[in-house]
Amino acid sequence: MVNHALYAAVVLIWGTTWIALKYQVGVVSPEVSVALRFLLAAALLMAWCGVRRLPMRFSRGQHAFMAAQGLGLFCLNYIPFYWAAQWVTSGLLAVAFSSVIVFNLLLGAVFLGHRIEGRVALGAAIGLAGIALVFWPELQGVDLHSEAALGVGLALVGTVAASCGMMISSRNQKAGLPVLQTNAYGMLYGGLVTAAYVTLAPGVSWGWDGRLEYAVALGYLALFGSVLAFGFYLTLLGRIGPARASYATVLFPVIALGLSTLVEGYHWPAAAVAGMILVLAGNVLVLTRGRLRLPGRPAPAAAPVQGKNA
């Protein structure tokens, strides 16, 4: 699958998960939904690995790095965001997570030795400014002296955890670990840690939402939002680097807002239109001039392994 298609798939899938998440909140504890989502996703990936007879034996050290990736991407990323949703609007949460591109630029330079290119940094800044404009009405409504400040802090903690998980994924791919098996084990470890928290933490208990919408949303988030989207995204991350790949996180809130227009009757103010233009402009800066390889160009040495498995 060429990089342009991977990028588009990530943006479209993750842009639609906001609607699905809407049906996961309200009846059961959010940690329960996170645990169920990634345990189900892990089971699906493990079954697919079995069907394809992919090698599943790895060393203890490799499992340790898989577990670290799972904790960052499939546990510590999601739980703080669900907590933050108690006090912060979904639009502001999207803005907070879009800042992952900044953390990826910085952590990629510090831990992976990636050079921060001026064009990419400028595109990221323009895109983040655009997202801030899109959600400006919600940003105006935040009182930094209330619980909303705690919510913003939790959202940033979750964003940093996601960025750390992405750095570990990039390291794992460079070390030759295949994306598909690594995601399977990572989601298993992340789901098990979250399940342990649900079981042991005071005030949190297992439960089930009997609505059909909850079950359908859970299946969609597990298969599309987790198995497919993370497989596509982490493959892309290994090919073009964390900074460019993470620009997808600036675009998918715009997709979510478009769906909100159709489903929830959202009306576009002038600031949102201007923000959309800035997001698209930033996207052009980040991804043009060979930023994504054109079909037919040879892939980096490690890419065939990830592309085959994802």
C-alpha angles and dihedrals in degrees: 000000000000120000096249090057092045091051094048092047092052093050094047096045098044089042089061097045091079089070091048092048088057089070093048096065130079111038108048129035111276091235089060091056091049092050094047092047096055097037088054091045090050091051091051092049093046090051091050091049088052093050090051092042092231118174111264102176116104136162124264090252092053090049089052091057091045089053091049090052090048094050092051100043105027105032120014090039097056106035096061090048092053090049091048090053088073090072108014128069120243091246093058091046088055090051090050094051092046086066087074087091089064093048090047091053092051100039092043089056094045102042105022101032094238116163115237105232116211093225093054093045091050092048091050092051092049091048093050090049088052093051090049089054093047090056097032095121090057092044090054090056096059117109107204090200094061136066088283088080089058089049092053090049091051091048090053090049089054090048093052089049090053091049091050089051090051091051090051090048090053089050091048092052092049087052089057100256110148116241097228098052092038091054091047093054093037093054090046092053093043092048093048093050090049090047090051089052091051090050098045107029117096115245095021122099140167119266144150134228109223096203117114088226091062094052093046091048091048091052092047094048092047098046104030104019094043115018099037104026096046091044091052094042097048091046088053090046090055092050104043103017135254096280098058096034092052091059084084086074089062093052103043095067087060090055088049090052090050090055089048087057090057099037105030102026097246113182119214114233120201091261091057092051091050090047092053090054091051092049092053091046091052090048090056092051094049100043108033131086094048096315087134115037115246118238110277097030114120116261124232115272096264096044099085090062094051095039092052094050099040 
